[in-house]
Amino acid sequence: MTRPDWLLIIITLAILPMIYERLWRTSGEAEYLVIYTPESGRQQHDLHEDRLIKVAGVLGESVVEVRNGHTRFSKAPCPGKYCMHSGWLTESGHITACLPNRVSIQLAGDMQRFDAINF
Amino acid sequence: MYTLQFTATTGCHRRQIASMPTSFITLAIRIIRVASLHADMKYNYCFLAQIITCICLLGACKGNAEPEYNNQFFAFGTIIDITIYGMDKDRASAASGQIEQIFLDIHKSWHAWQESDVTRLNESIESGLPVVLDRDLALLLKKSIGLGIQSEGLFNPAIGKLAELWGFHNDEMPAGSPPDYESIQGFLQTSPDIHSLVLDENKLVQYDRNIQLDFGGIAKGFAIDIAIGHLRDLGINNAIVNAGGDLRVIGRHGNRPWNIGIRSPRGNGILASLSIDGDYSIFTSGDYERFYEYEGKRYHHILDPRTGYPADSMISATVMHTDAATADAAATALFIAGPEHWYSVAREMGIRYVMLVDSDGKIHMNPAMAKKIHFEIEPIPEIALSPPLQ
Amino acid sequence: MIIQTTDNDHRIAWLAALAIAIHIMESSLPSPVPGIKPGLSNVITIIVLIRLGWNAAAWISIMRVLCGSIILGTFLSPTFIMSLTGAVCSMIVLYAGTRLPGTGFGPVGYSVLAALAHMAGQFTVAYYLFIPHPALLHLFPVLITAALIFGVTSGIITLAVINGLNGDGNECSTQ
């Protein structure tokens, strides 16, 4: 085997992990959470750490729960609680909102599988 | 010489993406030149390194090169999500602002229970006064009458009184018991029919005074159509306008079609997906959207004009059609039509793509939809295929 | 009219026939993941590239795709288009490879180059023309890894065959 042969194999081996990293890292899983309110605009939050995020809306405080890379409204000041009924958001592109409180949450990622979700 | 070229090719920014093909062509020319000039040169690894740099660049630039703009706002009683592809951020953001204004204006003038053009129209109908409509409202009414007739009255914007009776004309869902049987029967006696509306230009020349218009089953679709028309006027041809889960898609996402997930009507996951190239609206009517529960029974907002009660044979009805207004009305009509009757209604309305989930979880669809849709769950639910539509 | 053929034409025809035979044999083997194949007909292409030059190798590889697809009944089908793209891509990369100054690549290097280019080309066509679903992208790293492994394997086989042909076990120089 010649030197360029070895070089080629070594370089390919070096690039391989990069390809895996780039194409597998996101794998359709959400990368971050976007919380939107008309007052504070779009705020990005990461999904790595399980926690509760408190968001001030027009009616009061909505609580957004982050767990295992998924998210949901776990507490809401609105009377109907539709936002809580809509359950966990699991896919990038998924969006739900508490309309009376004017708070929306969305999962987003650079390589999301869906550009929009119909329901 | 090589150092210079390296700096030229490694400075990869978003703006330079467009010049990527050019840099590959110059590389190809250089390959040939290097090969002919330096054929005897030993160990010219610079050349090999350059090829590899180019490959890496391609990989590195690909991930963040997508000029996609995304914005949300509250309007029309829902969250509206705008996605624009291939337009610079400033123009996309300006367009999104204009769309927001359009939705706010339309919502204000077409509101079914807050003071609006529609409530004023209903007051005039009730008191038997002559009715003149503005241009957009006349268009909406005309479209509604047409779709109402095609749907055999299942999509019926004339039953505003029934929705009010059920307490759905409210921002919050009603609490307590559903309306009693007698008052519903009383409503059905009056049987307000969309047929009785006769529109001459923008004047309502003939109508039944029992009619109260409620465009809840079409207004969102119609507004999305207006928004998409506006985006097109601005030269935006690749976009999604998503109003609370009902959406219209135009163009594509760069070199691939748009991918739309359809949420499972029960549970949190994605039931199926559609890969959409070109101009289509996807609308789903479901029993899970607006409902209330009384003594363990679920009462949702899609009322069957024949019985006066929420239609109960379906969980969800998804329609794909070019214009959003038709898709919106059809999703409502097919939801009400149920597993036996949907096929003839869809045919009558000119709908080409339908997927319904009945209350047993069984899926009903036409062959064209089955061909286009991709199920995202395992195992795939039981499917009943209809004969082709048209 | 009689078509005049040279000895070289005959040699190419024989080698192409061999490549086609290997190609067809391989297509009957079951594959765990669609798109992963050992690519043993690559061995012939590389040997020809080294002993007879790029032109002959290009002829053989294009003939293999054309005749192979006609025999297998996949002519002008997606499989054929992907296979043709793969072959064209690997021939382009091999051309660049033969122009590498200095010692140049040996059989293993050529084989790896061809396998990687073949896979990359094939995947691009599959993704953009046939299944533009982002989920397909997740398969790409696996496919490229397989291409590298099979490229090295068939390269070693090629090396062994060439050494056998030379009889003395010396490495073969470019053209």
PDB file of C-alpha atoms in Angstrom, chain C:
ATOM      1  CA  MET C   1     -20.586  -3.890 -42.838  1.00  0.00           C
ATOM      2  CA  ILE C   2     -18.050  -5.547 -40.612  1.00  0.00           C
ATOM      3  CA  ILE C   3     -17.005  -3.715 -37.473  1.00  0.00           C
ATOM      4  CA  GLN C   4     -13.265  -3.871 -37.119  1.00  0.00           C
ATOM      5  CA  THR C   5     -12.253  -4.859 -33.622  1.00  0.00           C
ATOM      6  CA  THR C   6      -8.851  -4.740 -32.077  1.00  0.00           C
ATOM      7  CA  ASP C   7      -7.240  -7.001 -29.503  1.00  0.00           C
ATOM      8  CA  ASN C   8      -7.814  -4.238 -27.003  1.00  0.00           C
ATOM      9  CA  ASP C   9     -11.563  -4.284 -27.725  1.00  0.00           C
ATOM     10  CA  HIS C  10     -11.630  -8.010 -27.116  1.00  0.00           C
ATOM     11  CA  ARG C  11      -9.773  -7.645 -23.861  1.00  0.00           C
ATOM     12  CA  ILE C  12     -12.201  -4.965 -22.699  1.00  0.00           C
ATOM     13  CA  ALA C  13     -15.143  -7.121 -23.734  1.00  0.00           C
ATOM     14  CA  TRP C  14     -13.802 -10.087 -21.754  1.00  0.00           C
ATOM     15  CA  LEU C  15     -13.137  -8.009 -18.688  1.00  0.00           C
ATOM     16  CA  ALA C  16     -16.533  -6.293 -18.973  1.00  0.00           C
ATOM     17  CA  ALA C  17     -18.185  -9.703 -19.205  1.00  0.00           C
ATOM     18  CA  LEU C  18     -16.383 -10.724 -16.028  1.00  0.00           C
ATOM     19  CA  ALA C  19     -17.448  -7.512 -14.279  1.00  0.00           C
ATOM     20  CA  ILE C  20     -21.049  -8.036 -15.395  1.00  0.00           C
ATOM     21  CA  ALA C  21     -20.984 -11.612 -14.117  1.00  0.00           C
ATOM     22  CA  ILE C  22     -19.711 -10.484 -10.718  1.00  0.00           C
ATOM     23  CA  HIS C  23     -22.249  -7.640 -10.667  1.00  0.00           C
ATOM     24  CA  ILE C  24     -25.159 -10.032 -11.325  1.00  0.00           C
ATOM     25  CA  MET C  25     -23.902 -12.597  -8.846  1.00  0.00           C
ATOM     26  CA  GLU C  26     -23.659  -9.919  -6.214  1.00  0.00           C
ATOM     27  CA  SER C  27     -27.149  -8.595  -6.886  1.00  0.00           C
ATOM     28  CA  SER C  28     -28.574 -11.979  -5.936  1.00  0.00           C
ATOM     29  CA  LEU C  29     -26.938 -11.830  -2.508  1.00  0.00           C
ATOM     30  CA  PRO C  30     -29.247 -10.727   0.291  1.00  0.00           C
ATOM     31  CA  SER C  31     -28.344  -7.390   1.856  1.00  0.00           C
ATOM     32  CA  PRO C  32     -29.025  -6.392   5.479  1.00  0.00           C
ATOM     33  CA  VAL C  33     -29.487  -2.723   4.639  1.00  0.00           C
ATOM     34  CA  PRO C  34     -30.629  -1.556   1.194  1.00  0.00           C
ATOM     35  CA  GLY C  35     -27.761   0.138  -0.590  1.00  0.00           C
ATOM     36  CA  ILE C  36     -24.994  -1.879   1.064  1.00  0.00           C
ATOM     37  CA  LYS C  37     -23.230  -4.220  -1.340  1.00  0.00           C
ATOM     38  CA  PRO C  38     -19.640  -5.461  -1.333  1.00  0.00           C
ATOM     39  CA  GLY C  39     -19.040  -3.986  -4.811  1.00  0.00           C
ATOM     40  CA  LEU C  40     -16.742  -6.807  -5.907  1.00  0.00           C
ATOM     41  CA  SER C  41     -16.973  -5.845  -9.584  1.00  0.00           C
ATOM     42  CA  ASN C  42     -14.963  -2.860  -8.405  1.00  0.00           C
ATOM     43  CA  VAL C  43     -11.988  -5.232  -8.305  1.00  0.00           C
ATOM     44  CA  ILE C  44     -12.100  -5.596 -12.094  1.00  0.00           C
ATOM     45  CA  THR C  45     -12.457  -1.841 -12.611  1.00  0.00           C
ATOM     46  CA  ILE C  46      -9.427  -1.095 -10.445  1.00  0.00           C
ATOM     47  CA  ILE C  47      -7.273  -3.786 -12.059  1.00  0.00           C
ATOM     48  CA  VAL C  48      -8.154  -2.424 -15.478  1.00  0.00           C
ATOM     49  CA  LEU C  49      -7.501   1.112 -14.296  1.00  0.00           C
ATOM     50  CA  ILE C  50      -4.030   0.144 -13.140  1.00  0.00           C
ATOM     51  CA  ARG C  51      -3.077  -2.127 -16.030  1.00  0.00           C
ATOM     52  CA  LEU C  52      -4.933  -0.638 -19.007  1.00  0.00           C
ATOM     53  CA  GLY C  53      -5.638   2.939 -17.966  1.00  0.00           C
ATOM     54  CA  TRP C  54      -8.620   5.080 -17.135  1.00  0.00           C
ATOM     55  CA  ASN C  55     -10.322   4.938 -20.538  1.00  0.00           C
ATOM     56  CA  ALA C  56     -10.600   1.170 -20.499  1.00  0.00           C
ATOM     57  CA  ALA C  57     -11.774   1.205 -16.888  1.00  0.00           C
ATOM     58  CA  ALA C  58     -14.485   3.764 -17.704  1.00  0.00           C
ATOM     59  CA  TRP C  59     -15.701   1.637 -20.641  1.00  0.00           C
ATOM     60  CA  ILE C  60     -15.911  -1.446 -18.509  1.00  0.00           C
ATOM     61  CA  SER C  61     -17.652   0.208 -15.647  1.00  0.00           C
ATOM     62  CA  ILE C  62     -20.291   1.889 -17.853  1.00  0.00           C
ATOM     63  CA  MET C  63     -20.809  -1.343 -19.822  1.00  0.00           C
ATOM     64  CA  ARG C  64     -21.205  -3.243 -16.589  1.00  0.00           C
ATOM     65  CA  VAL C  65     -23.978  -0.899 -15.443  1.00  0.00           C
ATOM     66  CA  LEU C  66     -25.761  -0.925 -18.829  1.00  0.00           C
ATOM     67  CA  CYS C  67     -25.563  -4.648 -19.570  1.00  0.00           C
ATOM     68  CA  GLY C  68     -26.068  -5.621 -15.929  1.00  0.00           C
ATOM     69  CA  SER C  69     -29.271  -3.618 -15.760  1.00  0.00           C
ATOM     70  CA  ILE C  70     -30.571  -5.025 -19.046  1.00  0.00           C
ATOM     71  CA  ILE C  71     -29.926  -8.570 -17.871  1.00  0.00           C
ATOM     72  CA  LEU C  72     -31.435  -7.922 -14.428  1.00  0.00           C
ATOM     73  CA  GLY C  73     -34.375  -6.070 -15.974  1.00  0.00           C
ATOM     74  CA  THR C  74     -33.719  -2.861 -14.082  1.00  0.00           C
ATOM     75  CA  PHE C  75     -32.807  -0.751 -17.117  1.00  0.00           C
ATOM     76  CA  LEU C  76     -33.960   2.887 -16.670  1.00  0.00           C
ATOM     77  CA  SER C  77     -35.433   2.039 -13.266  1.00  0.00           C
ATOM     78  CA  PRO C  78     -34.391   3.939 -10.127  1.00  0.00           C
ATOM     79  CA  THR C  79     -31.889   1.160  -9.335  1.00  0.00           C
ATOM     80  CA  PHE C  80     -30.293   1.695 -12.724  1.00  0.00           C
ATOM     81  CA  ILE C  81     -30.132   5.472 -12.358  1.00  0.00           C
ATOM     82  CA  MET C  82     -28.527   5.127  -8.937  1.00  0.00           C
ATOM     83  CA  SER C  83     -26.094   2.535 -10.160  1.00  0.00           C
ATOM     84  CA  LEU C  84     -25.141   4.652 -13.185  1.00  0.00           C
ATOM     85  CA  THR C  85     -24.630   7.741 -11.032  1.00  0.00           C
ATOM     86  CA  GLY C  86     -22.457   5.709  -8.675  1.00  0.00           C
ATOM     87  CA  ALA C  87     -20.353   4.409 -11.545  1.00  0.00           C
ATOM     88  CA  VAL C  88     -19.968   7.845 -13.151  1.00  0.00           C
ATOM     89  CA  CYS C  89     -19.048   9.447  -9.832  1.00  0.00           C
ATOM     90  CA  SER C  90     -16.445   6.824  -9.041  1.00  0.00           C
ATOM     91  CA  MET C  91     -14.933   7.121 -12.524  1.00  0.00           C
ATOM     92  CA  ILE C  92     -14.665  10.913 -12.127  1.00  0.00           C
ATOM     93  CA  VAL C  93     -12.985  10.550  -8.746  1.00  0.00           C
ATOM     94  CA  LEU C  94     -10.696   7.802 -10.063  1.00  0.00           C
ATOM     95  CA  TYR C  95      -9.689  10.096 -12.917  1.00  0.00           C
ATOM     96  CA  ALA C  96      -8.682  12.757 -10.403  1.00  0.00           C
ATOM     97  CA  GLY C  97      -6.929   9.986  -8.440  1.00  0.00           C
ATOM     98  CA  THR C  98      -4.812   8.874 -11.404  1.00  0.00           C
ATOM     99  CA  ARG C  99      -3.683  12.463 -11.897  1.00  0.00           C
ATOM    100  CA  LEU C 100      -2.303  12.610  -8.363  1.00  0.00           C
ATOM    101  CA  PRO C 101       1.368  13.435  -8.736  1.00  0.00           C
ATOM    102  CA  GLY C 102       4.040  11.481  -6.873  1.00  0.00           C
ATOM    103  CA  THR C 103       3.698   7.811  -6.016  1.00  0.00           C
ATOM    104  CA  GLY C 104      -0.046   8.018  -6.508  1.00  0.00           C
ATOM    105  CA  PHE C 105      -2.627   5.674  -5.098  1.00  0.00           C
ATOM    106  CA  GLY C 106      -2.272   1.935  -5.005  1.00  0.00           C
ATOM    107  CA  PRO C 107      -5.140  -0.522  -5.547  1.00  0.00           C
ATOM    108  CA  VAL C 108      -6.468  -0.028  -2.004  1.00  0.00           C
ATOM    109  CA  GLY C 109      -6.564   3.747  -2.370  1.00  0.00           C
ATOM    110  CA  TYR C 110      -8.335   3.544  -5.725  1.00  0.00           C
ATOM    111  CA  SER C 111     -10.778   1.036  -4.412  1.00  0.00           C
ATOM    112  CA  VAL C 112     -11.637   3.172  -1.380  1.00  0.00           C
ATOM    113  CA  LEU C 113     -11.953   6.283  -3.560  1.00  0.00           C
ATOM    114  CA  ALA C 114     -14.258   4.466  -5.959  1.00  0.00           C
ATOM    115  CA  ALA C 115     -16.382   2.981  -3.177  1.00  0.00           C
ATOM    116  CA  LEU C 116     -16.806   6.310  -1.366  1.00  0.00           C
ATOM    117  CA  ALA C 117     -17.623   8.190  -4.569  1.00  0.00           C
ATOM    118  CA  HIS C 118     -20.009   5.482  -5.674  1.00  0.00           C
ATOM    119  CA  MET C 119     -21.872   5.610  -2.380  1.00  0.00           C
ATOM    120  CA  ALA C 120     -21.921   9.393  -2.152  1.00  0.00           C
ATOM    121  CA  GLY C 121     -23.210   9.746  -5.715  1.00  0.00           C
ATOM    122  CA  GLN C 122     -25.795   7.056  -5.288  1.00  0.00           C
ATOM    123  CA  PHE C 123     -27.015   8.503  -2.035  1.00  0.00           C
ATOM    124  CA  THR C 124     -27.313  12.000  -3.460  1.00  0.00           C
ATOM    125  CA  VAL C 125     -29.479  10.739  -6.305  1.00  0.00           C
ATOM    126  CA  ALA C 126     -31.565   8.614  -3.949  1.00  0.00           C
ATOM    127  CA  TYR C 127     -32.111  11.539  -1.617  1.00  0.00           C
ATOM    128  CA  TYR C 128     -32.837  14.258  -4.145  1.00  0.00           C
ATOM    129  CA  LEU C 129     -34.691  12.296  -6.811  1.00  0.00           C
ATOM    130  CA  PHE C 130     -36.451   9.465  -5.058  1.00  0.00           C
ATOM    131  CA  ILE C 131     -36.861   9.804  -1.305  1.00  0.00           C
ATOM    132  CA  PRO C 132     -36.231  13.367  -0.148  1.00  0.00           C
ATOM    133  CA  HIS C 133     -37.068  12.425   3.438  1.00  0.00           C
ATOM    134  CA  PRO C 134     -34.764  13.761   6.142  1.00  0.00           C
ATOM    135  CA  ALA C 135     -34.870  10.343   7.834  1.00  0.00           C
ATOM    136  CA  LEU C 136     -32.810   8.997   4.944  1.00  0.00           C
ATOM    137  CA  LEU C 137     -29.937  11.256   5.980  1.00  0.00           C
ATOM    138  CA  HIS C 138     -29.519   9.203   9.133  1.00  0.00           C
ATOM    139  CA  LEU C 139     -28.609   6.248   6.971  1.00  0.00           C
ATOM    140  CA  PHE C 140     -25.791   8.102   5.229  1.00  0.00           C
ATOM    141  CA  PRO C 141     -23.053   7.692   7.860  1.00  0.00           C
ATOM    142  CA  VAL C 142     -23.759   3.939   8.021  1.00  0.00           C
ATOM    143  CA  LEU C 143     -23.617   3.660   4.245  1.00  0.00           C
ATOM    144  CA  ILE C 144     -20.348   5.587   4.043  1.00  0.00           C
ATOM    145  CA  THR C 145     -18.825   3.406   6.784  1.00  0.00           C
ATOM    146  CA  ALA C 146     -19.865   0.305   4.860  1.00  0.00           C
ATOM    147  CA  ALA C 147     -18.409   1.833   1.694  1.00  0.00           C
ATOM    148  CA  LEU C 148     -15.071   2.374   3.448  1.00  0.00           C
ATOM    149  CA  ILE C 149     -14.986  -1.186   4.808  1.00  0.00           C
ATOM    150  CA  PHE C 150     -15.925  -2.765   1.485  1.00  0.00           C
ATOM    151  CA  GLY C 151     -13.580  -0.389  -0.336  1.00  0.00           C
ATOM    152  CA  VAL C 152     -10.637  -1.534   1.785  1.00  0.00           C
ATOM    153  CA  THR C 153     -11.677  -5.200   1.479  1.00  0.00           C
ATOM    154  CA  SER C 154     -12.022  -5.178  -2.275  1.00  0.00           C
ATOM    155  CA  GLY C 155      -8.818  -3.108  -2.436  1.00  0.00           C
ATOM    156  CA  ILE C 156      -6.949  -5.857  -0.608  1.00  0.00           C
ATOM    157  CA  ILE C 157      -8.500  -8.443  -2.929  1.00  0.00           C
ATOM    158  CA  THR C 158      -7.421  -6.320  -5.900  1.00  0.00           C
ATOM    159  CA  LEU C 159      -3.897  -6.082  -4.470  1.00  0.00           C
ATOM    160  CA  ALA C 160      -3.778  -9.859  -4.104  1.00  0.00           C
ATOM    161  CA  VAL C 161      -5.060 -10.410  -7.649  1.00  0.00           C
ATOM    162  CA  ILE C 162      -2.554  -7.948  -9.101  1.00  0.00           C
ATOM    163  CA  ASN C 163       0.281  -9.522  -7.166  1.00  0.00           C
ATOM    164  CA  GLY C 164      -0.890 -12.887  -8.474  1.00  0.00           C
ATOM    165  CA  LEU C 165      -0.945 -11.528 -12.039  1.00  0.00           C
ATOM    166  CA  ASN C 166       2.511 -10.052 -11.696  1.00  0.00           C
ATOM    167  CA  GLY C 167       3.754 -13.296 -10.286  1.00  0.00           C
ATOM    168  CA  ASP C 168       6.560 -11.650  -8.343  1.00  0.00           C
ATOM    169  CA  GLY C 169       4.519  -9.960  -5.644  1.00  0.00           C
ATOM    170  CA  ASN C 170       5.832  -6.492  -6.399  1.00  0.00           C
ATOM    171  CA  GLU C 171       3.544  -3.543  -6.164  1.00  0.00           C
ATOM    172  CA  CYS C 172       2.139  -2.296  -9.379  1.00  0.00           C
ATOM    173  CA  SER C 173       2.837   1.248 -10.455  1.00  0.00           C
ATOM    174  CA  THR C 174       0.313   3.500 -12.131  1.00  0.00           C
ATOM    175  CA  GLN C 175       0.012   2.711 -15.792  1.00  0.00           C
TER     176      GLN C 175
END
